[in-house]
Coordinates of C-alpha atoms in Angstrom, one line a residue:
M1 CA 16.5 -30.6 -23.7
P2 CA 15.5 -27.3 -22.1
H3 CA 16.7 -26.8 -18.5
N4 CA 13.2 -26.6 -17.0
L5 CA 12.2 -29.9 -18.5
V6 CA 15.3 -31.5 -17.0
S7 CA 14.3 -30.1 -13.6
E8 CA 10.7 -31.3 -13.9
M9 CA 11.8 -34.8 -14.9
N10 CA 14.0 -35.0 -11.8
A11 CA 11.2 -33.9 -9.5
E12 CA 10.2 -36.6 -7.0
E13 CA 6.8 -36.9 -5.2
I14 CA 6.9 -37.5 -1.4
S15 CA 4.1 -37.9 1.1
I16 CA 4.4 -36.9 4.7
P17 CA 2.1 -38.6 7.3
V18 CA 0.1 -36.3 9.6
P19 CA -2.7 -37.1 12.1
W20 CA -5.5 -36.1 9.6
G21 CA -3.9 -37.8 6.6
H22 CA -0.9 -36.7 4.6
I23 CA 0.9 -33.7 3.2
S24 CA 2.1 -34.0 -0.4
A25 CA 5.2 -32.4 -1.8
K26 CA 7.5 -32.3 -4.8
T27 CA 11.3 -32.4 -4.3
W28 CA 14.4 -31.7 -6.4
G29 CA 17.9 -32.5 -5.5
H30 CA 19.6 -34.6 -2.8
P31 CA 18.1 -34.7 0.7
L32 CA 21.6 -34.2 2.3
A33 CA 22.1 -30.9 0.4
T34 CA 21.1 -27.5 1.8
Q35 CA 17.4 -27.6 2.3
V36 CA 15.0 -25.0 0.9
L37 CA 11.3 -25.2 1.7
F38 CA 8.7 -23.6 -0.6
L39 CA 5.2 -22.5 0.6
H40 CA 2.6 -21.5 -1.9
G41 CA -0.3 -19.0 -1.6
K42 CA -4.0 -19.4 -0.8
Q43 CA -5.9 -21.7 -3.1
D44 CA -2.8 -22.5 -5.1
N45 CA -0.5 -25.6 -4.9
C46 CA 3.2 -26.4 -5.2
N47 CA 3.1 -26.3 -9.0
T48 CA 3.1 -22.5 -8.6
F49 CA 7.0 -22.7 -8.3
D50 CA 7.5 -25.0 -11.3
R51 CA 8.8 -22.1 -13.5
L52 CA 10.9 -20.6 -10.7
I53 CA 12.7 -23.7 -9.6
P54 CA 14.7 -24.2 -12.8
L55 CA 16.0 -20.7 -12.6
L56 CA 17.5 -21.2 -9.1
R57 CA 21.0 -22.5 -8.6
Q58 CA 21.2 -26.2 -8.5
G59 CA 23.0 -28.3 -5.8
F60 CA 20.2 -27.8 -3.2
Y61 CA 17.3 -29.8 -1.9
F62 CA 14.1 -28.1 -2.9
V63 CA 10.9 -29.2 -1.2
C64 CA 7.7 -27.7 -2.4
L65 CA 4.7 -28.5 -0.2
D66 CA 1.0 -28.7 -1.0
I67 CA -0.2 -26.9 2.1
P68 CA -3.0 -28.8 3.8
G69 CA -6.3 -28.4 2.0
H70 CA -4.5 -27.6 -1.3
G71 CA -3.3 -29.7 -4.3
C72 CA -2.8 -33.3 -3.4
S73 CA -2.6 -32.9 0.4
S74 CA -5.3 -34.0 2.8
H75 CA -7.8 -31.5 4.2
F76 CA -7.6 -30.7 7.8
S77 CA -10.2 -32.5 9.9
P78 CA -13.7 -30.8 9.5
G79 CA -15.4 -28.6 12.0
F80 CA -13.0 -25.7 12.7
R81 CA -11.7 -22.6 11.1
I82 CA -8.2 -22.9 9.5
T83 CA -5.8 -20.3 10.8
L84 CA -2.1 -19.3 10.2
E85 CA -1.4 -21.2 13.5
S86 CA -2.9 -24.3 12.0
Y87 CA -0.5 -24.0 9.0
V88 CA 2.5 -23.2 11.1
T89 CA 1.9 -26.4 13.2
A90 CA 1.6 -28.4 10.0
I91 CA 4.9 -27.0 8.7
K92 CA 6.6 -27.9 12.0
R93 CA 5.3 -31.5 11.6
V94 CA 6.9 -31.6 8.2
V95 CA 10.2 -30.2 9.4
D96 CA 10.2 -32.7 12.3
H97 CA 9.4 -35.6 9.9
L98 CA 12.3 -34.5 7.5
Q99 CA 14.6 -34.1 10.6
W100 CA 15.6 -30.6 9.4
K101 CA 17.5 -28.5 12.0
Q102 CA 17.9 -25.4 9.8
F103 CA 16.6 -24.5 6.3
K104 CA 16.0 -21.7 3.9
C105 CA 12.4 -20.8 3.0
I106 CA 10.6 -19.2 0.1
G107 CA 6.9 -18.3 0.5
H108 CA 4.4 -16.7 -1.8
S109 CA 1.5 -14.6 -0.5
M110 CA -0.2 -16.7 2.3
G111 CA 2.9 -19.0 2.2
G112 CA 5.1 -16.1 3.0
M113 CA 2.9 -15.1 5.9
I114 CA 3.0 -18.7 7.2
A115 CA 6.8 -18.7 6.9
S116 CA 7.0 -15.3 8.6
F117 CA 4.9 -16.6 11.5
F118 CA 7.1 -19.7 11.7
A119 CA 10.2 -17.6 11.7
S120 CA 8.8 -15.6 14.6
I121 CA 7.9 -18.7 16.7
Y122 CA 10.8 -20.9 15.7
P123 CA 13.6 -18.4 14.8
E124 CA 16.4 -21.1 15.2
Y125 CA 15.1 -23.0 12.2
I126 CA 15.0 -20.6 9.3
E127 CA 18.4 -19.3 8.0
R128 CA 17.0 -17.0 5.3
L129 CA 13.5 -16.2 4.2
V130 CA 12.1 -14.9 0.9
M131 CA 8.6 -13.5 1.0
I132 CA 7.0 -13.0 -2.4
D133 CA 4.3 -10.3 -2.4
C134 CA 2.7 -10.9 0.9
A135 CA -0.1 -8.4 1.4
G136 CA -0.6 -8.9 5.1
P137 CA -1.6 -10.3 7.4
M138 CA -3.6 -7.3 8.5
S139 CA -3.9 -6.3 12.1
I140 CA -7.2 -6.2 14.0
Y141 CA -7.8 -3.2 16.2
P142 CA -9.2 -4.1 19.7
E143 CA -12.4 -2.2 19.1
D144 CA -13.1 -4.4 16.0
T145 CA -12.4 -7.7 17.7
I146 CA -16.1 -8.7 18.5
Q147 CA -17.3 -8.0 14.9
F148 CA -14.3 -9.7 13.5
M149 CA -14.8 -12.9 15.5
R150 CA -18.6 -13.0 14.8
T151 CA -18.0 -12.7 11.1
L152 CA -15.5 -15.6 11.2
C153 CA -17.9 -17.8 13.1
D154 CA -20.8 -17.0 10.8
N155 CA -18.7 -17.4 7.6
L156 CA -17.4 -20.8 8.7
L157 CA -21.0 -22.1 9.5
M158 CA -22.2 -20.7 6.2
V159 CA -19.5 -22.5 4.2
E160 CA -20.2 -25.7 6.1
S161 CA -23.9 -25.4 5.4
K162 CA -23.4 -24.8 1.7
T163 CA -21.0 -27.8 1.2
M164 CA -22.6 -30.4 3.6
N165 CA -23.8 -33.5 1.8
R166 CA -23.3 -31.8 -1.6
S167 CA -20.9 -32.9 -4.3
P168 CA -18.5 -30.1 -5.4
P169 CA -19.3 -28.4 -8.7
S170 CA -18.1 -30.2 -11.8
Y171 CA -16.4 -28.6 -14.8
T172 CA -14.8 -29.5 -18.1
Y173 CA -11.1 -28.8 -18.2
E174 CA -11.6 -25.7 -20.2
Q175 CA -14.3 -24.4 -17.8
A176 CA -12.0 -25.1 -14.9
V177 CA -9.1 -23.2 -16.5
N178 CA -11.5 -20.3 -17.4
R179 CA -12.4 -20.0 -13.7
I180 CA -8.8 -19.7 -12.8
L181 CA -8.2 -17.1 -15.5
T182 CA -11.3 -15.0 -14.7
K183 CA -12.0 -15.4 -10.9
R184 CA -8.5 -14.7 -9.5
P185 CA -7.8 -11.1 -8.5
S186 CA -4.3 -11.6 -9.8
K187 CA -4.3 -12.5 -13.5
L188 CA -2.4 -15.5 -14.8
T189 CA -1.3 -16.3 -18.3
R190 CA -2.9 -19.3 -20.0
H191 CA 0.4 -21.2 -19.6
S192 CA 0.6 -20.4 -15.9
A193 CA -3.0 -21.4 -15.4
D194 CA -2.4 -24.8 -17.1
I195 CA 0.6 -25.4 -14.8
L196 CA -1.2 -24.5 -11.6
I197 CA -4.5 -26.2 -12.3
K198 CA -3.1 -29.6 -13.0
R199 CA -2.6 -30.2 -9.2
S200 CA -5.9 -28.7 -8.1
L201 CA -8.3 -30.9 -10.1
I202 CA -9.9 -34.2 -9.3
K203 CA -11.3 -36.2 -12.2
N204 CA -14.9 -37.3 -11.7
S205 CA -16.6 -40.5 -13.0
D206 CA -18.3 -38.5 -15.7
G207 CA -14.9 -37.3 -17.1
K208 CA -15.3 -33.8 -15.7
Y209 CA -13.3 -32.2 -12.9
S210 CA -13.8 -30.7 -9.4
F211 CA -11.4 -28.5 -7.5
S212 CA -9.6 -30.3 -4.6
T213 CA -9.2 -27.1 -2.6
D214 CA -10.7 -27.0 0.9
Q215 CA -13.8 -24.7 0.8
R216 CA -12.9 -23.4 4.3
L217 CA -10.3 -21.3 2.6
K218 CA -13.2 -18.9 1.7
V219 CA -13.1 -18.0 5.5
D220 CA -10.4 -15.6 6.6
Y221 CA -7.4 -17.4 8.0
N222 CA -6.1 -14.3 9.9
Q223 CA -5.1 -14.8 13.5
G224 CA -6.6 -11.4 14.4
F225 CA -3.6 -10.0 16.1
T226 CA -3.6 -6.4 17.3
P227 CA -1.0 -4.0 15.8
M228 CA 1.1 -4.4 18.9
Q229 CA 1.0 -8.2 18.8
Q230 CA 1.8 -8.1 15.1
M231 CA 4.8 -5.8 15.7
V232 CA 6.1 -8.2 18.4
L233 CA 5.9 -11.2 16.0
I234 CA 7.6 -9.3 13.1
H235 CA 10.4 -8.2 15.4
S236 CA 10.9 -11.7 16.6
I237 CA 12.2 -12.6 13.1
K238 CA 15.9 -13.0 13.5
C239 CA 17.0 -14.3 10.1
P240 CA 17.7 -12.1 7.0
V241 CA 14.5 -11.6 4.9
L242 CA 14.0 -10.6 1.3
Y243 CA 10.5 -9.1 0.9
L244 CA 9.7 -8.9 -2.8
L245 CA 6.9 -6.4 -3.5
A246 CA 5.0 -6.7 -6.7
A247 CA 4.5 -3.3 -8.3
E248 CA 1.2 -4.2 -10.0
N249 CA -0.6 -5.5 -7.0
M250 CA -3.2 -2.9 -6.1
F251 CA -4.0 -4.7 -2.8
Q252 CA -0.6 -3.6 -1.5
K253 CA -2.0 0.0 -1.4
L254 CA -4.7 -0.8 1.1
P255 CA -4.1 1.0 4.5
G256 CA -4.0 -2.3 6.4
N257 CA -1.3 -3.8 4.1
K258 CA 0.7 -0.5 4.2
L259 CA 0.7 -0.7 8.0
T260 CA 1.9 -4.3 7.9
R261 CA 4.6 -3.5 5.4
K262 CA 5.7 -0.6 7.6
M263 CA 6.1 -3.0 10.5
Y264 CA 8.2 -5.3 8.3
K265 CA 10.3 -2.4 7.2
S266 CA 11.0 -1.5 10.8
N267 CA 12.8 -4.8 11.3
R268 CA 16.5 -4.3 10.3
N269 CA 16.7 -7.9 9.2
I270 CA 14.1 -7.3 6.4
Q271 CA 14.8 -5.7 3.1
I272 CA 12.0 -4.8 0.8
V273 CA 12.6 -4.8 -3.0
K274 CA 10.0 -3.7 -5.6
V275 CA 9.7 -5.9 -8.7
N276 CA 7.8 -5.4 -12.0
G277 CA 4.8 -7.7 -12.2
N278 CA 1.6 -8.7 -10.5
H279 CA 0.9 -10.9 -7.5
D280 CA 1.9 -14.0 -9.4
V281 CA 5.1 -12.6 -10.9
H282 CA 7.0 -15.8 -9.7
L283 CA 4.8 -17.9 -12.0
N284 CA 4.1 -15.5 -14.9
H285 CA 7.6 -14.0 -15.1
P286 CA 10.0 -15.9 -12.8
E287 CA 13.0 -14.5 -14.6
R288 CA 12.2 -11.1 -13.0
I289 CA 12.9 -12.4 -9.5
A290 CA 15.2 -15.4 -9.9
D291 CA 18.5 -13.5 -9.8
L292 CA 17.4 -11.5 -6.7
I293 CA 16.5 -14.8 -5.0
N294 CA 19.8 -16.5 -6.1
T295 CA 21.9 -13.6 -4.8
F296 CA 20.0 -13.5 -1.5
L297 CA 19.7 -17.2 -0.7
F298 CA 22.8 -18.7 -2.2
S299 CA 25.6 -16.1 -2.0
E300 CA 27.8 -15.3 0.9
C301 CA 27.2 -11.6 0.3
S302 CA 23.4 -11.0 0.2
K303 CA 23.4 -7.2 -0.4
L304 CA 21.2 -6.4 -3.4

């Protein structure tokens, strides 16, 4: 039997209680082994790591979360904008529930930003961090603060108005997959899309499907830190960090993302390594990054 199928068969579903409902997760390995937490990107779910997990060294306890508002996890309570701080607090609830004192972490895109923020605020918890193609978060200059805040408020109210008392759009499975394949800025293979979408769909009574993702994710989750605040946060990260930069992600070339990456590069604990692939390289071509992650996370010597 192929190695990845063995790993998938051994996956266990867990549910972690939180005040607004629950956070779902898939786990591999024994809870007493060295813990590794996985955080996915915006509008994805924990299945995004299904092809990477089997390529990582076994003998660890892998916990892949559905971040609130994604996959099988409950949405946050309605009525407020979701921010990185909201997610960091949710992750702390998970860590406290699991009674973890120290752990390693792998985050993709938004998940990497959440992990980075967590590592800044709670540096004693994260031993090593892998950030997979995190384009941001971008800083907000003081003179742009008012317009930034007004746009956030207006966008939240607009999303609420559009979704209030309305059923979400309904699709056949093929229509839903086609949306994943055509609407994402980062292109997935059909195989990757099938893996990811399985955990993002809710079957309706008519046999069609709706996406489970919280519509508030269409509103920017950026905290709105100034460049100086952002620099302070990044330099509060004390653990070794492997920042994997996807060569085919054009968004990485935006001025704001270049500035953020320059800040990360200025922290001596952070090493940036460019890899071939697009933003979803971990799902489309996990073999391109698995050895880098294994060497960094699971070897005594982490020099690449």
